Coordinates of N, CA and C in Angstrom, one line a residue:
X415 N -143.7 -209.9 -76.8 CA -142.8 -210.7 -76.1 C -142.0 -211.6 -77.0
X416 N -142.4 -212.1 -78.1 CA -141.7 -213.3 -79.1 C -141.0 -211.9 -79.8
X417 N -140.7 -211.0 -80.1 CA -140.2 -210.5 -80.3 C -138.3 -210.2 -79.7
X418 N -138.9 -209.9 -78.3 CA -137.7 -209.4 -77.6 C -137.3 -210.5 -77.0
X419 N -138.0 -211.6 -76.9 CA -137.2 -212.8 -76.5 C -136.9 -213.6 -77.6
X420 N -136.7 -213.4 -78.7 CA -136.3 -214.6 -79.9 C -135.5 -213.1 -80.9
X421 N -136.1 -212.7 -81.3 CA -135.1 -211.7 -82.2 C -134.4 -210.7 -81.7
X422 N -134.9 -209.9 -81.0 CA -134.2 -208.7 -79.9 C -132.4 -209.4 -80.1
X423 N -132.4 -210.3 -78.9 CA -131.4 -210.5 -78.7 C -130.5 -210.3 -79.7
X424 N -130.8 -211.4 -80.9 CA -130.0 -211.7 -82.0 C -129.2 -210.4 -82.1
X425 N -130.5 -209.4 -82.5 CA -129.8 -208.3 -83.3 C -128.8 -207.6 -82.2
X426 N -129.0 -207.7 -81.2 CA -128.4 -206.9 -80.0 C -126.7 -207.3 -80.3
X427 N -126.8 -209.0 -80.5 CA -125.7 -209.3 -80.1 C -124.4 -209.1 -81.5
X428 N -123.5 -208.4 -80.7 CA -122.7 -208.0 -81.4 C -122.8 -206.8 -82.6
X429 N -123.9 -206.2 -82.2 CA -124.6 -205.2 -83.1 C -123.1 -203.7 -83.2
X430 N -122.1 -203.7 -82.1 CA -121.1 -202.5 -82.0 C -120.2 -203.2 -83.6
X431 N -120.0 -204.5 -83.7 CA -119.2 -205.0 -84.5 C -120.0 -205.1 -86.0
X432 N -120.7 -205.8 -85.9 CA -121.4 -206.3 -87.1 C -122.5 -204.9 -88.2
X433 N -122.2 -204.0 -87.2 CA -123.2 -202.6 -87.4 C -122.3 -201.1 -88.1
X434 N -121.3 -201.8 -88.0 CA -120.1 -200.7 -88.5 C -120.1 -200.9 -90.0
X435 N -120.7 -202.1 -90.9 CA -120.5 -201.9 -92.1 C -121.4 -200.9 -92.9
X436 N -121.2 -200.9 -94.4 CA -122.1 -200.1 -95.2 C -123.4 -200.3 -95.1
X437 N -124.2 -199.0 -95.3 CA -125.9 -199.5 -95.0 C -126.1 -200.5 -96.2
X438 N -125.6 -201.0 -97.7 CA -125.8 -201.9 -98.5 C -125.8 -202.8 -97.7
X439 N -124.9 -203.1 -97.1 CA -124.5 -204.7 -96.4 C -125.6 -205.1 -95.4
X440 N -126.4 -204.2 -94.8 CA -127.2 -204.0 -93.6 C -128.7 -204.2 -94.3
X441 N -128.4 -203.8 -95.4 CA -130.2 -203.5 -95.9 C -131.0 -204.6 -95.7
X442 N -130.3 -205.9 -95.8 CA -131.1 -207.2 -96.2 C -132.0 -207.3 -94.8
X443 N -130.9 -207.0 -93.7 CA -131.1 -207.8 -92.0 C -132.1 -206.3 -91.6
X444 N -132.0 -205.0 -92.2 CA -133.1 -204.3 -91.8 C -134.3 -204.4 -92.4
X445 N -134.3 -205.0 -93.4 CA -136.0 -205.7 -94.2 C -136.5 -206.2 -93.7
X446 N -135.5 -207.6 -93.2 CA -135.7 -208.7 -92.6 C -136.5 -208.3 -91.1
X447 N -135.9 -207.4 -90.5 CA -136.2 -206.9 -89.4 C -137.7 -206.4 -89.7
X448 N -138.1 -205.2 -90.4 CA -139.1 -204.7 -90.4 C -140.3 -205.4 -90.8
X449 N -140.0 -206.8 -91.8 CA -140.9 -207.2 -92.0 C -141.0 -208.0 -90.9
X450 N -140.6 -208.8 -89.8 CA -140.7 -209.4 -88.7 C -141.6 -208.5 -87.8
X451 N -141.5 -206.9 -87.7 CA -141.9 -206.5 -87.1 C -143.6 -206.4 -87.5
X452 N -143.6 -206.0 -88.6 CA -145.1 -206.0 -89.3 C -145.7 -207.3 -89.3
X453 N -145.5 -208.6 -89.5 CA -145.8 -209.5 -89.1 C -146.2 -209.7 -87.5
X454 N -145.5 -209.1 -86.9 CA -146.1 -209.6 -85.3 C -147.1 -208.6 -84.8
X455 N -146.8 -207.3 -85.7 CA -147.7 -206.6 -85.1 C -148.8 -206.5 -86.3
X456 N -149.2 -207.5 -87.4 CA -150.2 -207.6 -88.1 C -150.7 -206.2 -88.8
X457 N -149.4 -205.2 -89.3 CA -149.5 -204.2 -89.9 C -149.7 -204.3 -91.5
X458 N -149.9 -203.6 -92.2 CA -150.1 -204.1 -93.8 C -148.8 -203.3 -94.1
X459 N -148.6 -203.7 -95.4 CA -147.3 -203.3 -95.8 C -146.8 -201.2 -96.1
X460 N -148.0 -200.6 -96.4 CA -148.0 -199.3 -96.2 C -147.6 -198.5 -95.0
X461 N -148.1 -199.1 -94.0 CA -147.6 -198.6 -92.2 C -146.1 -198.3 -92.3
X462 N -145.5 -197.0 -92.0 CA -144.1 -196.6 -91.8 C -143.4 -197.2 -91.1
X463 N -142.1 -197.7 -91.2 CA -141.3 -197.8 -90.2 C -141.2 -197.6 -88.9
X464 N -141.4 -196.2 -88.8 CA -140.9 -195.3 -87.5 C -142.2 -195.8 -86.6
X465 N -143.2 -196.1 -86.9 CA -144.6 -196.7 -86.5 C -144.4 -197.8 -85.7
X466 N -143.4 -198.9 -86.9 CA -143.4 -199.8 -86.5 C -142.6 -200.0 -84.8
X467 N -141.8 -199.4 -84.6 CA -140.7 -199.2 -84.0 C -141.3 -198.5 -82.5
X468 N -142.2 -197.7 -83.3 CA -143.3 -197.1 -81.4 C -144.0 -197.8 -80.9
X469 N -144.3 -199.1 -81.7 CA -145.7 -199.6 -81.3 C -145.3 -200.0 -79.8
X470 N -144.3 -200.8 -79.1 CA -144.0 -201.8 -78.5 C -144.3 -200.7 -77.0
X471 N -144.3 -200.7 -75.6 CA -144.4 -200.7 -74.8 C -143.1 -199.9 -74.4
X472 N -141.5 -201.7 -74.6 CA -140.2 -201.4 -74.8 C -139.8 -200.8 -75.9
X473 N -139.4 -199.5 -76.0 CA -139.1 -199.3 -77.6 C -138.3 -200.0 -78.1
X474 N -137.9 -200.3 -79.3 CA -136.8 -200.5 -79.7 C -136.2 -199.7 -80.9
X475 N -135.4 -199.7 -81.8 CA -134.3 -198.9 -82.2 C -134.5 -199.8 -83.4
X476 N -134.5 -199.2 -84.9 CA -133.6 -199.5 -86.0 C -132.3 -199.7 -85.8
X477 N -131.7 -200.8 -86.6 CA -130.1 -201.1 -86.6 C -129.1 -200.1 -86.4
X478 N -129.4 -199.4 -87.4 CA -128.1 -198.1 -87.2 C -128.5 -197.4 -86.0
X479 N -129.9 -197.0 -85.5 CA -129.6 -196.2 -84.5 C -129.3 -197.2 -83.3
X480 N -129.8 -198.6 -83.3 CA -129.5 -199.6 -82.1 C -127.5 -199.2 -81.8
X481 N -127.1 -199.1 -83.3 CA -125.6 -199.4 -83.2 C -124.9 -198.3 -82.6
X482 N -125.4 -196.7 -83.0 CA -125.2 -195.9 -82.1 C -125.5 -195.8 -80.7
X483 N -127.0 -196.2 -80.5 CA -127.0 -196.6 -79.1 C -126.4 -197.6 -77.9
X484 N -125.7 -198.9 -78.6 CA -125.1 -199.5 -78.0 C -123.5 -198.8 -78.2
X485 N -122.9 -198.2 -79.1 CA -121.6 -197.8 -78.7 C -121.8 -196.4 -77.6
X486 N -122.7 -195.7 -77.6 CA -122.9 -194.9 -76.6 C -122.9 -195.6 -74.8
X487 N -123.4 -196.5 -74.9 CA -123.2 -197.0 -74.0 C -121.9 -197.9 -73.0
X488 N -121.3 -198.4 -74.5 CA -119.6 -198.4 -74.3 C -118.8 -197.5 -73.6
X489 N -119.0 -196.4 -74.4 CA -118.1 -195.1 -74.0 C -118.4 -195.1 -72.6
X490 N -120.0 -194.8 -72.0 CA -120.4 -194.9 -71.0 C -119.6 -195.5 -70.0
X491 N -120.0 -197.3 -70.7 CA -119.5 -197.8 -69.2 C -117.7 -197.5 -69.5
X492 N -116.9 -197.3 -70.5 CA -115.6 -197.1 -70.3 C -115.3 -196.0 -69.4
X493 N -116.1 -195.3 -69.6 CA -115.6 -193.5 -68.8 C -116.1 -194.1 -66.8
X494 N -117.1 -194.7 -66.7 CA -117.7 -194.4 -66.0 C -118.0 -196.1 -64.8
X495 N -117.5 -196.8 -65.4 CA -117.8 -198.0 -64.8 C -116.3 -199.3 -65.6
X496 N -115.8 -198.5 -65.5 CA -114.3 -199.4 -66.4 C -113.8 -200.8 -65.7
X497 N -114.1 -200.6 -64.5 CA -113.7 -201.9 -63.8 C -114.8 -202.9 -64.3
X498 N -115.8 -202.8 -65.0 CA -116.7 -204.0 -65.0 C -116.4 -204.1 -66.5
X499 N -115.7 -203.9 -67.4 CA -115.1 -204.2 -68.8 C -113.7 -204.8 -69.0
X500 N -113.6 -205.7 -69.7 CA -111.8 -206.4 -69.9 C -111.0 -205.1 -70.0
X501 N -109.7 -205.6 -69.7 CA -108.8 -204.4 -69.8 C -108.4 -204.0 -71.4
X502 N -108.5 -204.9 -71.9 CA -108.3 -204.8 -73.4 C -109.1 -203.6 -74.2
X503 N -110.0 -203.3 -73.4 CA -110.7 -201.7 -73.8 C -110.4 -200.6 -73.0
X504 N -109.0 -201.0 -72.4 CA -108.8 -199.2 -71.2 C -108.0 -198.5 -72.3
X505 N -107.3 -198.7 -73.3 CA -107.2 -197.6 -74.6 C -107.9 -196.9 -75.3
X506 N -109.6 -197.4 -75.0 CA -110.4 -196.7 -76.4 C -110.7 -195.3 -76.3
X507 N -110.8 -194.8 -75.4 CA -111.3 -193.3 -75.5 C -110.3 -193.0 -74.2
X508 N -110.1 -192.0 -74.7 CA -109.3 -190.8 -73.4 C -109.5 -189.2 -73.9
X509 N -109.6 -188.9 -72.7 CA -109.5 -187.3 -72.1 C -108.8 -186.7 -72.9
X510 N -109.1 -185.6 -73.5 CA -108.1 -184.4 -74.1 C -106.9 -184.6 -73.0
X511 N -107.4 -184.2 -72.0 CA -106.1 -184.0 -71.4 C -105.2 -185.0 -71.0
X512 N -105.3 -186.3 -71.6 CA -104.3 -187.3 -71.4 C -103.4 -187.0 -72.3
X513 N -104.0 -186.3 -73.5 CA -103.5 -186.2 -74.9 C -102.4 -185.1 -74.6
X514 N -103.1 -184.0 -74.4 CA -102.3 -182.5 -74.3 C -102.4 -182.0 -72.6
X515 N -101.0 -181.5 -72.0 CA -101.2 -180.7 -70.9 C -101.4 -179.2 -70.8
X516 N -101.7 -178.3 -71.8 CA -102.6 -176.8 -71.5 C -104.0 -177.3 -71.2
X517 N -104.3 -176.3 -70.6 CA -105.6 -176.5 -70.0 C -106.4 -175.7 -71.1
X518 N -107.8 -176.4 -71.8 CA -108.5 -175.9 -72.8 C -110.0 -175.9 -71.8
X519 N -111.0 -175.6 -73.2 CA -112.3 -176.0 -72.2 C -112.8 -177.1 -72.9
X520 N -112.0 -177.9 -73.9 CA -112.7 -178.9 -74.4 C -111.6 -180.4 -73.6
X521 N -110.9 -179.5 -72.8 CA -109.9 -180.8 -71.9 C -110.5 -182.0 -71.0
X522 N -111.9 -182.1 -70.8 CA -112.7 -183.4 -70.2 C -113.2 -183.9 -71.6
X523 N -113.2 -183.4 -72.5 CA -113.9 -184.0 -73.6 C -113.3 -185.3 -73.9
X524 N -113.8 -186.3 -74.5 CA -112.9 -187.3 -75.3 C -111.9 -186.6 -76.8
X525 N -111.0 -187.4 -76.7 CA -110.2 -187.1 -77.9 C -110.4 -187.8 -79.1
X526 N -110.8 -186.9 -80.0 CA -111.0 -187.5 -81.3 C -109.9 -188.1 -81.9
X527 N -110.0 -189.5 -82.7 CA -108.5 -189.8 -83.3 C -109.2 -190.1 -84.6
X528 N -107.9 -189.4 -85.7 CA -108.1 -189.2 -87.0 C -107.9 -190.1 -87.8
X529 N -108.5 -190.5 -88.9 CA -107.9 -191.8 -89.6 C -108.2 -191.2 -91.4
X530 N -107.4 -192.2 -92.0 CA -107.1 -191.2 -93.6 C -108.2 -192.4 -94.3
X531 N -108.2 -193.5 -94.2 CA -109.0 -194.7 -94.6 C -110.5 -195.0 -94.3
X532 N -111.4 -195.4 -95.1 CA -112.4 -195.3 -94.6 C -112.7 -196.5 -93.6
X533 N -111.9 -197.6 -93.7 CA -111.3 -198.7 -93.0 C -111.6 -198.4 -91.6
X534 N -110.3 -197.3 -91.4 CA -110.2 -196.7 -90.6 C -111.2 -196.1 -89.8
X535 N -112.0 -195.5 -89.9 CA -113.3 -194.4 -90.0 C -114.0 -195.2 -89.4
X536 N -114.5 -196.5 -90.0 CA -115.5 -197.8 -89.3 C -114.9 -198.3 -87.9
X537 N -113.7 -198.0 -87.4 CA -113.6 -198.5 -86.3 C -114.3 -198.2 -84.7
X538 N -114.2 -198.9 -83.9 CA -115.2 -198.2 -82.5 C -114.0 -197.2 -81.9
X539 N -113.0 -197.1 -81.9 CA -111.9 -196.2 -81.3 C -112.7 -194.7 -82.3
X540 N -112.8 -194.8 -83.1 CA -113.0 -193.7 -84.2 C -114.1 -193.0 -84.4

């Protein structure tokens, strides 16, 4: 419970933004994390990660996969529940077929957009 109510959130918040950088940048706040975790669950320092992470009841997610998991759920609610998000996100993803009018079979897919930068590449459109 002192977990998901005092640190959970933290990492939750803003995790689509703050989660896009290099795993260097991230290493510190995922130490920080695991040793938080081992501490509450009074594991010795040999206990795996992935251990740590099953113990709970609620699972929770390492950073990187939290980060994929919350932008999964972006796309979600954009495709699927758009009225309950600012409008400032009705550009991020669209339909092949907004893009091109032949009919493919990858035309309900989202459309991938390309970037030459790795800048680029870290973005949530991308």
């Amino acid at each position: 419970m002192l977990y998901f109510s005092f640190i959970y959130p933290h990492l939750l918040y803003g995790v689509e933004v703050y989660a896009n950088t290099s795993k260097s940048s991230l290493k510190r706040l995922m130490a920080l994390n695991n040793k938080i975790l081992r501490v509450l669950q009074t594991q010795p320092r040999d206990v795996g990660t992935v251990q740590l992470y099953k113990k709970y009841n609620k699972p929770t997610l390492p950073i990187p996969e939290l980060h994929n998991y919350q932008i999964l759920l972006l796309v979600h609610k954009l495709l699927y529940q758009s009225k309950k998000l600012p409008a400032a996100f009705g550009g991020y993803f669209v339909p092949n077929s907004a893009v091109h009018s032949y009919s493919t079979r990858s035309s309900s897919d989202l459309h991938w957009l390309s970037s030459q930068t790795a800048v680029g590449k870290k973005l949530i459109k991308f």
